[in-house]
N, CA, C and O atoms as CSV, one atom per row, in Angstrom:
chain,resi,resn,atom,element,x,y,z
A,1,ILE,N,N,0.855,-1.184,0.000
A,1,ILE,CA,C,0.000,0.000,0.000
A,1,ILE,C,C,0.894,1.237,0.000
A,1,ILE,O,O,1.757,1.369,0.867
A,2,PRO,N,N,0.705,2.132,-0.942
A,2,PRO,CA,C,1.504,3.372,-0.948
A,2,PRO,C,C,1.298,4.172,0.343
A,2,PRO,O,O,0.253,4.062,0.984
A,3,ARG,N,N,2.274,4.956,0.710
A,3,ARG,CA,C,2.231,5.701,1.972
A,3,ARG,C,C,1.033,6.646,2.076
A,3,ARG,O,O,0.509,6.850,3.171
A,4,SER,N,N,0.599,7.217,0.974
A,4,SER,CA,C,-0.504,8.181,1.029
A,4,SER,C,C,-1.877,7.511,1.142
A,4,SER,O,O,-2.887,8.191,1.323
A,5,TRP,N,N,-1.914,6.182,1.036
A,5,TRP,CA,C,-3.166,5.452,1.163
A,5,TRP,C,C,-3.304,4.941,2.588
A,5,TRP,O,O,-2.308,4.750,3.285
A,6,ILE,N,N,-4.530,4.721,3.014
A,6,ILE,CA,C,-4.794,4.233,4.370
A,6,ILE,C,C,-5.429,2.848,4.279
A,6,ILE,O,O,-6.405,2.649,3.556
A,7,ASP,N,N,-4.875,1.909,5.008
A,7,ASP,CA,C,-5.430,0.566,5.078
A,7,ASP,C,C,-6.588,0.591,6.076
A,7,ASP,O,O,-6.383,0.852,7.262
A,8,VAL,N,N,-7.800,0.320,5.598
A,8,VAL,CA,C,-8.988,0.402,6.449
A,8,VAL,C,C,-9.513,-0.982,6.842
A,8,VAL,O,O,-10.679,-1.131,7.207
A,9,THR,N,N,-8.667,-1.958,6.765
A,9,THR,CA,C,-9.069,-3.326,7.040
A,9,THR,C,C,-9.781,-3.479,8.385
A,9,THR,O,O,-10.740,-4.244,8.483
A,10,ASN,N,N,-9.340,-2.780,9.403
A,10,ASN,CA,C,-9.894,-2.954,10.747
A,10,ASN,C,C,-10.806,-1.810,11.191
A,10,ASN,O,O,-11.030,-1.626,12.387
A,11,ILE,N,N,-11.333,-1.041,10.232
A,11,ILE,CA,C,-12.237,0.061,10.553
A,11,ILE,C,C,-13.653,-0.331,10.142
A,11,ILE,O,O,-13.849,-0.993,9.123
A,12,ASP,N,N,-14.632,0.078,10.935
A,12,ASP,CA,C,-16.042,-0.198,10.669
A,12,ASP,C,C,-16.419,0.194,9.236
A,12,ASP,O,O,-16.022,1.254,8.752
A,13,LEU,N,N,-17.182,-0.661,8.568
A,13,LEU,CA,C,-17.525,-0.469,7.159
A,13,LEU,C,C,-18.240,0.856,6.894
A,13,LEU,O,O,-17.887,1.559,5.947
A,14,LEU,N,N,-19.223,1.208,7.698
A,14,LEU,CA,C,-19.960,2.445,7.473
A,14,LEU,C,C,-19.058,3.664,7.603
A,14,LEU,O,O,-19.193,4.625,6.846
A,15,THR,N,N,-18.148,3.623,8.550
A,15,THR,CA,C,-17.182,4.707,8.706
A,15,THR,C,C,-16.302,4.794,7.459
A,15,THR,O,O,-16.034,5.882,6.950
A,16,CYS,N,N,-15.865,3.656,6.987
A,16,CYS,CA,C,-15.022,3.627,5.780
A,16,CYS,C,C,-15.731,4.240,4.581
A,16,CYS,O,O,-15.138,5.022,3.838
A,17,LEU,N,N,-16.988,3.888,4.393
A,17,LEU,CA,C,-17.728,4.423,3.257
A,17,LEU,C,C,-17.846,5.940,3.336
A,17,LEU,O,O,-17.727,6.633,2.326
A,18,CYS,N,N,-18.076,6.442,4.521
A,18,CYS,CA,C,-18.250,7.894,4.691
A,18,CYS,C,C,-16.973,8.675,4.403
A,18,CYS,O,O,-17.035,9.780,3.865
A,19,VAL,N,N,-15.844,8.128,4.745
A,19,VAL,CA,C,-14.596,8.891,4.642
A,19,VAL,C,C,-13.748,8.529,3.417
A,19,VAL,O,O,-12.733,9.178,3.161
A,20,SER,N,N,-14.143,7.519,2.670
A,20,SER,CA,C,-13.341,7.071,1.525
A,20,SER,C,C,-13.596,7.913,0.282
A,20,SER,O,O,-14.735,8.272,-0.016
A,21,ASP,N,N,-12.538,8.217,-0.426
A,21,ASP,CA,C,-12.645,8.926,-1.691
A,21,ASP,C,C,-12.921,7.976,-2.840
A,21,ASP,O,O,-13.536,8.356,-3.836
A,22,ILE,N,N,-12.463,6.732,-2.699
A,22,ILE,CA,C,-12.551,5.741,-3.769
A,22,ILE,C,C,-12.885,4.387,-3.146
A,22,ILE,O,O,-12.411,4.060,-2.058
A,23,LEU,N,N,-13.704,3.608,-3.848
A,23,LEU,CA,C,-14.005,2.243,-3.437
A,23,LEU,C,C,-13.405,1.295,-4.467
A,23,LEU,O,O,-13.611,1.461,-5.670
A,24,VAL,N,N,-12.667,0.306,-3.992
A,24,VAL,CA,C,-12.145,-0.753,-4.847
A,24,VAL,C,C,-12.766,-2.047,-4.338
A,24,VAL,O,O,-12.612,-2.401,-3.169
A,25,THR,N,N,-13.467,-2.747,-5.218
A,25,THR,CA,C,-14.147,-3.969,-4.817
A,25,THR,C,C,-14.202,-4.930,-6.001
A,25,THR,O,O,-13.615,-4.666,-7.051
A,26,ASP,N,N,-14.906,-6.044,-5.827
A,26,ASP,CA,C,-15.052,-6.991,-6.923
A,26,ASP,C,C,-16.516,-7.017,-7.348
A,26,ASP,O,O,-17.027,-6.002,-7.820
A,27,PHE,N,N,-17.189,-8.122,-7.200
A,27,PHE,CA,C,-18.591,-8.233,-7.589
A,27,PHE,C,C,-19.530,-7.850,-6.450
A,27,PHE,O,O,-20.721,-8.153,-6.514
A,28,SER,N,N,-19.035,-7.211,-5.441
A,28,SER,CA,C,-19.807,-6.925,-4.251
A,28,SER,C,C,-20.916,-5.907,-4.490
A,28,SER,O,O,-20.774,-4.992,-5.301
A,29,SER,N,N,-22.004,-6.081,-3.781
A,29,SER,CA,C,-23.121,-5.135,-3.872
A,29,SER,C,C,-22.831,-3.842,-3.119
A,29,SER,O,O,-23.656,-2.927,-3.123
A,30,ILE,N,N,-21.686,-3.755,-2.482
A,30,ILE,CA,C,-21.331,-2.537,-1.757
A,30,ILE,C,C,-21.263,-1.325,-2.693
A,30,ILE,O,O,-21.351,-0.187,-2.233
A,31,ILE,N,N,-21.110,-1.556,-3.985
A,31,ILE,CA,C,-21.088,-0.422,-4.921
A,31,ILE,C,C,-22.388,0.368,-4.859
A,31,ILE,O,O,-22.389,1.580,-5.074
A,32,PHE,N,N,-23.491,-0.306,-4.568
A,32,PHE,CA,C,-24.775,0.397,-4.484
A,32,PHE,C,C,-24.825,1.282,-3.238
A,32,PHE,O,O,-25.352,2.394,-3.287
A,33,ASP,N,N,-24.284,0.796,-2.134
A,33,ASP,CA,C,-24.216,1.619,-0.917
A,33,ASP,C,C,-23.298,2.814,-1.134
A,33,ASP,O,O,-23.645,3.943,-0.784
A,34,PHE,N,N,-22.139,2.565,-1.705
A,34,PHE,CA,C,-21.149,3.617,-1.899
A,34,PHE,C,C,-21.583,4.631,-2.960
A,34,PHE,O,O,-21.113,5.769,-2.956
A,35,SER,N,N,-22.465,4.233,-3.857
A,35,SER,CA,C,-22.907,5.142,-4.918
A,35,SER,C,C,-23.614,6.372,-4.362
A,35,SER,O,O,-23.707,7.389,-5.049
A,36,PHE,N,N,-24.112,6.297,-3.137
A,36,PHE,CA,C,-24.747,7.452,-2.499
A,36,PHE,C,C,-23.814,8.662,-2.498
A,36,PHE,O,O,-24.267,9.795,-2.659
A,37,PHE,N,N,-22.534,8.429,-2.320
A,37,PHE,CA,C,-21.558,9.510,-2.196
A,37,PHE,C,C,-21.098,10.068,-3.544
A,37,PHE,O,O,-20.404,11.084,-3.583
A,38,ASN,N,N,-21.473,9.426,-4.641
A,38,ASN,CA,C,-21.057,9.823,-5.986
A,38,ASN,C,C,-19.541,9.998,-6.065
A,38,ASN,O,O,-19.035,10.979,-6.610
A,39,ARG,N,N,-18.845,9.030,-5.511
A,39,ARG,CA,C,-17.380,9.002,-5.557
A,39,ARG,C,C,-16.943,7.817,-6.413
A,39,ARG,O,O,-17.740,6.937,-6.739
A,40,ALA,N,N,-15.686,7.816,-6.762
A,40,ALA,CA,C,-15.158,6.822,-7.699
A,40,ALA,C,C,-15.253,5.396,-7.170
A,40,ALA,O,O,-14.987,5.118,-6.001
A,41,ILE,N,N,-15.641,4.509,-8.075
A,41,ILE,CA,C,-15.711,3.078,-7.785
A,41,ILE,C,C,-14.899,2.350,-8.857
A,41,ILE,O,O,-15.106,2.548,-10.054
A,42,PHE,N,N,-13.985,1.515,-8.410
A,42,PHE,CA,C,-13.193,0.692,-9.320
A,42,PHE,C,C,-13.433,-0.770,-8.972
A,42,PHE,O,O,-13.482,-1.143,-7.800
A,43,LEU,N,N,-13.581,-1.580,-9.993
A,43,LEU,CA,C,-13.723,-3.016,-9.780
A,43,LEU,C,C,-12.410,-3.692,-10.134
A,43,LEU,O,O,-11.828,-3.437,-11.189
A,44,LEU,N,N,-11.956,-4.547,-9.251
A,44,LEU,CA,C,-10.762,-5.346,-9.483
A,44,LEU,C,C,-11.228,-6.779,-9.707
A,44,LEU,O,O,-11.523,-7.510,-8.761
A,45,ILE,N,N,-11.289,-7.164,-10.982
A,45,ILE,CA,C,-11.828,-8.471,-11.348
A,45,ILE,C,C,-10.877,-9.143,-12.332
A,45,ILE,O,O,-10.870,-8.799,-13.514
A,46,PRO,N,N,-10.080,-10.091,-11.865
A,46,PRO,CA,C,-9.218,-10.837,-12.791
A,46,PRO,C,C,-10.063,-11.561,-13.844
A,46,PRO,O,O,-11.191,-11.966,-13.561
A,47,ASP,N,N,-9.527,-11.725,-15.042
A,47,ASP,CA,C,-10.254,-12.334,-16.159
A,47,ASP,C,C,-10.908,-13.660,-15.803
A,47,ASP,O,O,-12.076,-13.880,-16.124
A,48,ASP,N,N,-10.169,-14.543,-15.146
A,48,ASP,CA,C,-10.726,-15.859,-14.856
A,48,ASP,C,C,-11.914,-15.763,-13.902
A,48,ASP,O,O,-12.886,-16.502,-14.061
A,49,GLN,N,N,-11.857,-14.885,-12.933
A,49,GLN,CA,C,-12.973,-14.698,-12.004
A,49,GLN,C,C,-14.172,-14.089,-12.728
A,49,GLN,O,O,-15.318,-14.469,-12.489
A,50,TYR,N,N,-13.889,-13.143,-13.613
A,50,TYR,CA,C,-14.950,-12.480,-14.375
A,50,TYR,C,C,-15.691,-13.484,-15.253
A,50,TYR,O,O,-16.920,-13.547,-15.243
A,51,LYS,N,N,-14.935,-14.257,-16.002
A,51,LYS,CA,C,-15.546,-15.230,-16.906
A,51,LYS,C,C,-16.346,-16.281,-16.147
A,51,LYS,O,O,-17.362,-16.767,-16.642
A,52,LYS,N,N,-15.897,-16.627,-14.962
A,52,LYS,CA,C,-16.569,-17.639,-14.147
A,52,LYS,C,C,-17.901,-17.119,-13.604
A,52,LYS,O,O,-18.859,-17.884,-13.496
A,53,ASN,N,N,-17.976,-15.825,-13.258
A,53,ASN,CA,C,-19.148,-15.283,-12.587
A,53,ASN,C,C,-20.092,-14.463,-13.466
A,53,ASN,O,O,-21.206,-14.167,-13.034
A,54,ILE,N,N,-19.702,-14.095,-14.650
A,54,ILE,CA,C,-20.479,-13.151,-15.458
A,54,ILE,C,C,-21.891,-13.638,-15.747
A,54,ILE,O,O,-22.815,-12.825,-15.776
A,55,ASN,N,N,-22.089,-14.914,-15.957
A,55,ASN,CA,C,-23.423,-15.414,-16.275
A,55,ASN,C,C,-24.355,-15.447,-15.065
A,55,ASN,O,O,-25.567,-15.589,-15.229
A,56,ASN,N,N,-23.820,-15.319,-13.873
A,56,ASN,CA,C,-24.629,-15.344,-12.655
A,56,ASN,C,C,-25.053,-13.954,-12.194
A,56,ASN,O,O,-25.723,-13.823,-11.170
A,57,LEU,N,N,-24.675,-12.925,-12.927
A,57,LEU,CA,C,-24.970,-11.558,-12.507
A,57,LEU,C,C,-26.212,-11.012,-13.207
A,57,LEU,O,O,-26.430,-11.275,-14.389
A,58,TRP,N,N,-27.017,-10.256,-12.478
A,58,TRP,CA,C,-28.180,-9.607,-13.079
A,58,TRP,C,C,-27.751,-8.411,-13.918
A,58,TRP,O,O,-28.316,-8.144,-14.979
A,59,ILE,N,N,-26.749,-7.701,-13.429
A,59,ILE,CA,C,-26.247,-6.515,-14.118
A,59,ILE,C,C,-24.759,-6.723,-14.361
A,59,ILE,O,O,-24.015,-7.040,-13.434
A,60,LYS,N,N,-24.335,-6.549,-15.573
A,60,LYS,CA,C,-22.918,-6.717,-15.896
A,60,LYS,C,C,-22.121,-5.531,-15.349
A,60,LYS,O,O,-22.574,-4.390,-15.442
A,61,PRO,N,N,-20.950,-5.786,-14.785
A,61,PRO,CA,C,-20.134,-4.709,-14.198
A,61,PRO,C,C,-19.851,-3.557,-15.152
A,61,PRO,O,O,-19.870,-2.399,-14.736
A,62,GLU,N,N,-19.590,-3.848,-16.415
A,62,GLU,CA,C,-19.288,-2.764,-17.356
A,62,GLU,C,C,-20.492,-1.854,-17.593
A,62,GLU,O,O,-20.328,-0.713,-18.025
A,63,ASP,N,N,-21.705,-2.350,-17.314
A,63,ASP,CA,C,-22.893,-1.506,-17.433
A,63,ASP,C,C,-23.023,-0.546,-16.252
A,63,ASP,O,O,-23.773,0.427,-16.324
A,64,LEU,N,N,-22.309,-0.812,-15.184
A,64,LEU,CA,C,-22.349,0.043,-13.995
A,64,LEU,C,C,-21.150,0.972,-13.888
A,64,LEU,O,O,-21.292,2.143,-13.534
A,65,ILE,N,N,-19.980,0.450,-14.192
A,65,ILE,CA,C,-18.736,1.142,-13.885
A,65,ILE,C,C,-18.024,1.681,-15.123
A,65,ILE,O,O,-17.060,2.435,-14.996
A,66,ASN,N,N,-18.474,1.314,-16.298
A,66,ASN,CA,C,-17.831,1.727,-17.553
A,66,ASN,C,C,-16.385,1.260,-17.598
A,66,ASN,O,O,-16.129,0.057,-17.554
A,67,ASN,N,N,-15.444,2.174,-17.684
A,67,ASN,CA,C,-14.042,1.782,-17.867
A,67,ASN,C,C,-13.268,1.672,-16.558
A,67,ASN,O,O,-12.038,1.702,-16.579
A,68,HIS,N,N,-13.933,1.550,-15.451
A,68,HIS,CA,C,-13.236,1.419,-14.167
A,68,HIS,C,C,-13.156,-0.036,-13.714
A,68,HIS,O,O,-13.230,-0.324,-12.519
A,69,ILE,N,N,-13.006,-0.939,-14.657
A,69,ILE,CA,C,-12.812,-2.347,-14.339
A,69,ILE,C,C,-11.357,-2.694,-14.614
A,69,ILE,O,O,-10.861,-2.491,-15.723
A,70,CYS,N,N,-10.684,-3.212,-13.611
A,70,CYS,CA,C,-9.257,-3.537,-13.728
A,70,CYS,C,C,-9.066,-5.043,-13.590
A,70,CYS,O,O,-9.748,-5.704,-12.806
A,71,LYS,N,N,-8.128,-5.567,-14.367
A,71,LYS,CA,C,-7.886,-7.010,-14.377
A,71,LYS,C,C,-6.801,-7.451,-13.407
A,71,LYS,O,O,-6.688,-8.639,-13.103
A,72,ASN,N,N,-6.004,-6.510,-12.920
A,72,ASN,CA,C,-4.948,-6.851,-11.964
A,72,ASN,C,C,-4.571,-5.600,-11.165
A,72,ASN,O,O,-5.023,-4.497,-11.474
A,73,THR,N,N,-3.757,-5.780,-10.159
A,73,THR,CA,C,-3.413,-4.651,-9.288
A,73,THR,C,C,-2.564,-3.604,-9.999
A,73,THR,O,O,-2.669,-2.416,-9.696
A,74,ASP,N,N,-1.731,-4.025,-10.933
A,74,ASP,CA,C,-0.926,-3.051,-11.687
A,74,ASP,C,C,-1.830,-2.102,-12.480
A,74,ASP,O,O,-1.613,-0.890,-12.498
A,75,GLU,N,N,-2.835,-2.665,-13.128
A,75,GLU,CA,C,-3.781,-1.850,-13.886
A,75,GLU,C,C,-4.586,-0.942,-12.952
A,75,GLU,O,O,-4.845,0.217,-13.276
A,76,LEU,N,N,-4.975,-1.469,-11.808
A,76,LEU,CA,C,-5.711,-0.670,-10.824
A,76,LEU,C,C,-4.888,0.525,-10.367
A,76,LEU,O,O,-5.392,1.648,-10.334
A,77,ILE,N,N,-3.650,0.299,-10.019
A,77,ILE,CA,C,-2.787,1.386,-9.552
A,77,ILE,C,C,-2.608,2.435,-10.643
A,77,ILE,O,O,-2.646,3.633,-10.363
A,78,LEU,N,N,-2.416,1.999,-11.873
A,78,LEU,CA,C,-2.280,2.934,-12.994
A,78,LEU,C,C,-3.552,3.777,-13.150
A,78,LEU,O,O,-3.476,4.997,-13.296
A,79,ARG,N,N,-4.702,3.133,-13.118
A,79,ARG,CA,C,-5.976,3.851,-13.273
A,79,ARG,C,C,-6.241,4.793,-12.102
A,79,ARG,O,O,-6.790,5.879,-12.292
A,80,LEU,N,N,-5.862,4.390,-10.912
A,80,LEU,CA,C,-6.048,5.257,-9.741
A,80,LEU,C,C,-5.210,6.525,-9.853
A,80,LEU,O,O,-5.657,7.608,-9.475
A,81,HIS,N,N,-4.009,6.387,-10.369
A,81,HIS,CA,C,-3.143,7.554,-10.534
A,81,HIS,C,C,-3.628,8.472,-11.659
A,81,HIS,O,O,-3.389,9.679,-11.617
A,82,GLU,N,N,-4.301,7.915,-12.656
A,82,GLU,CA,C,-4.775,8.694,-13.800
A,82,GLU,C,C,-6.136,9.336,-13.575
A,82,GLU,O,O,-6.467,10.327,-14.227
A,83,TYR,N,N,-6.922,8.791,-12.672
A,83,TYR,CA,C,-8.314,9.211,-12.533
A,83,TYR,C,C,-8.426,10.641,-12.026
A,83,TYR,O,O,-7.680,11.064,-11.144
A,84,LYS,N,N,-9.388,11.390,-12.610
A,84,LYS,CA,C,-9.596,12.788,-12.217
A,84,LYS,C,C,-11.022,13.029,-11.754
A,84,LYS,O,O,-11.247,13.346,-10.587
A,85,ASN,N,N,-11.958,12.888,-12.627
A,85,ASN,CA,C,-13.351,13.162,-12.287
A,85,ASN,C,C,-14.165,11.882,-12.351
A,85,ASN,O,O,-13.828,10.939,-13.067
A,86,TYR,N,N,-15.233,11.875,-11.591
A,86,TYR,CA,C,-16.070,10.689,-11.573
A,86,TYR,C,C,-17.517,11.118,-11.415
A,86,TYR,O,O,-17.827,12.016,-10.632
A,87,SER,N,N,-18.377,10.485,-12.145
A,87,SER,CA,C,-19.800,10.715,-12.008
A,87,SER,C,C,-20.487,9.377,-12.204
A,87,SER,O,O,-20.183,8.648,-13.148
A,88,SER,N,N,-21.397,9.059,-11.329
A,88,SER,CA,C,-22.058,7.767,-11.391
A,88,SER,C,C,-23.566,7.936,-11.478
A,88,SER,O,O,-24.144,8.838,-10.872
A,89,PHE,N,N,-24.178,7.070,-12.227
A,89,PHE,CA,C,-25.632,7.054,-12.328
A,89,PHE,C,C,-26.218,5.926,-11.475
A,89,PHE,O,O,-27.435,5.740,-11.450
A,90,ILE,N,N,-25.371,5.179,-10.781
A,90,ILE,CA,C,-25.830,4.002,-10.036
A,90,ILE,C,C,-26.897,4.387,-9.016
A,90,ILE,O,O,-27.952,3.755,-8.954
A,91,TRP,N,N,-26.632,5.420,-8.215
A,91,TRP,CA,C,-27.593,5.791,-7.175
A,91,TRP,C,C,-28.921,6.194,-7.807
A,91,TRP,O,O,-29.980,5.727,-7.387
A,92,LYS,N,N,-28.865,7.041,-8.795
A,92,LYS,CA,C,-30.091,7.546,-9.425
A,92,LYS,C,C,-30.891,6.420,-10.079
A,92,LYS,O,O,-32.113,6.360,-9.943
A,93,LYS,N,N,-30.206,5.541,-10.779
A,93,LYS,CA,C,-30.896,4.492,-11.534
A,93,LYS,C,C,-31.396,3.345,-10.648
A,93,LYS,O,O,-32.499,2.841,-10.858
A,94,TYR,N,N,-30.597,2.932,-9.664
A,94,TYR,CA,C,-30.935,1.735,-8.904
A,94,TYR,C,C,-31.345,1.991,-7.453
A,94,TYR,O,O,-31.984,1.137,-6.838
A,95,MET,N,N,-30.996,3.133,-6.904
A,95,MET,CA,C,-31.205,3.342,-5.471
A,95,MET,C,C,-32.088,4.549,-5.148
A,95,MET,O,O,-32.197,4.921,-3.980
A,96,SER,N,N,-32.708,5.159,-6.126
A,96,SER,CA,C,-33.441,6.403,-5.896
A,96,SER,C,C,-34.620,6.246,-4.938
A,96,SER,O,O,-35.071,7.237,-4.364
A,97,ALA,N,N,-35.126,5.039,-4.752
A,97,ALA,CA,C,-36.215,4.826,-3.786
A,97,ALA,C,C,-35.725,4.955,-2.343
A,97,ALA,O,O,-36.532,5.073,-1.422
A,98,CYS,N,N,-34.427,4.933,-2.149
A,98,CYS,CA,C,-33.849,5.069,-0.809
A,98,CYS,C,C,-33.792,6.552,-0.439
A,98,CYS,O,O,-32.734,7.181,-0.479
A,99,ASP,N,N,-34.938,7.083,-0.085
A,99,ASP,CA,C,-35.044,8.512,0.183
A,99,ASP,C,C,-35.240,8.833,1.652
A,99,ASP,O,O,-35.505,9.984,2.000
A,100,GLY,N,N,-35.117,7.838,2.522
A,100,GLY,CA,C,-35.295,8.052,3.948
A,100,GLY,C,C,-36.724,7.792,4.409
A,100,GLY,O,O,-37.016,7.885,5.602
A,101,TYR,N,N,-37.607,7.471,3.491
A,101,TYR,CA,C,-39.014,7.250,3.829
A,101,TYR,C,C,-39.499,5.857,3.431
A,101,TYR,O,O,-40.704,5.635,3.320
A,102,VAL,N,N,-38.600,4.938,3.221
A,102,VAL,CA,C,-38.971,3.606,2.769
A,102,VAL,C,C,-39.874,2.898,3.780
A,102,VAL,O,O,-40.856,2.269,3.387
A,103,CYS,N,N,-39.562,2.988,5.065
A,103,CYS,CA,C,-40.399,2.337,6.087
A,103,CYS,C,C,-41.799,2.941,6.104
A,103,CYS,O,O,-42.783,2.213,6.232
A,104,ASP,N,N,-41.899,4.267,5.976
A,104,ASP,CA,C,-43.207,4.926,5.937
A,104,ASP,C,C,-44.013,4.469,4.730
A,104,ASP,O,O,-45.210,4.206,4.840
A,105,LYS,N,N,-43.353,4.375,3.577
A,105,LYS,CA,C,-44.032,3.938,2.363
A,105,LYS,C,C,-44.503,2.491,2.495
A,105,LYS,O,O,-45.597,2.140,2.054
A,106,PHE,N,N,-43.670,1.668,3.101
A,106,PHE,CA,C,-44.025,0.262,3.277
A,106,PHE,C,C,-45.195,0.137,4.246
A,106,PHE,O,O,-46.106,-0.657,4.012
A,107,GLN,N,N,-45.183,0.904,5.324
A,107,GLN,CA,C,-46.276,0.893,6.291
A,107,GLN,C,C,-47.576,1.345,5.625
A,107,GLN,O,O,-48.631,0.757,5.862
A,108,TYR,N,N,-47.504,2.375,4.802
A,108,TYR,CA,C,-48.671,2.849,4.070
A,108,TYR,C,C,-49.198,1.745,3.157
A,108,TYR,O,O,-50.404,1.515,3.077
A,109,PHE,N,N,-48.295,1.079,2.483
A,109,PHE,CA,C,-48.674,-0.024,1.599
A,109,PHE,C,C,-49.388,-1.125,2.381
A,109,PHE,O,O,-50.441,-1.605,1.960
A,110,LEU,N,N,-48.820,-1.524,3.515
A,110,LEU,CA,C,-49.428,-2.582,4.325
A,110,LEU,C,C,-50.793,-2.178,4.857
A,110,LEU,O,O,-51.708,-2.998,4.929
A,111,THR,N,N,-50.923,-0.919,5.228
A,111,THR,CA,C,-52.181,-0.421,5.764
A,111,THR,C,C,-53.274,-0.403,4.703
A,111,THR,O,O,-54.441,-0.650,5.009
A,112,ASN,N,N,-52.905,-0.115,3.467
A,112,ASN,CA,C,-53.898,0.066,2.402
A,112,ASN,C,C,-54.022,-1.101,1.430
A,112,ASN,O,O,-54.765,-1.006,0.453
A,113,ILE,N,N,-53.325,-2.181,1.672
A,113,ILE,CA,C,-53.323,-3.294,0.721
A,113,ILE,C,C,-54.686,-3.979,0.604
A,113,ILE,O,O,-55.052,-4.437,-0.479
A,114,ASN,N,N,-55.426,-4.054,1.681
A,114,ASN,CA,C,-56.718,-4.752,1.652
A,114,ASN,C,C,-57.914,-3.841,1.482
A,114,ASN,O,O,-59.051,-4.299,1.599
A,115,LYS,N,N,-57.695,-2.577,1.212
A,115,LYS,CA,C,-58.824,-1.637,1.088
A,115,LYS,C,C,-59.414,-1.677,-0.294
A,115,LYS,O,O,-60.369,-0.954,-0.578
């Protein structure tokens, strides 16, 4: 890990998401949680892992992350050093119902389902 990076292995996940500038993950659904912050997301997916799992995914990674998919750590480090701006549509497209009122909406639904 380069000196300017912080290893967050032993820090609470929610704290990490709040303070992180960039998320590096694989096929994890954490990208949807992190998309709230509209910060950079990079996927580190070696070719063999990608080919093995691609048919089991509802959404293909390239449809979410565009060109931020890296096949190895060397490529990831290069892309991290080159990256400047980031904009994501993940939150808007997949998470927009998460507006802080989901429980209220669900309660309303349950109350009115049999009317």
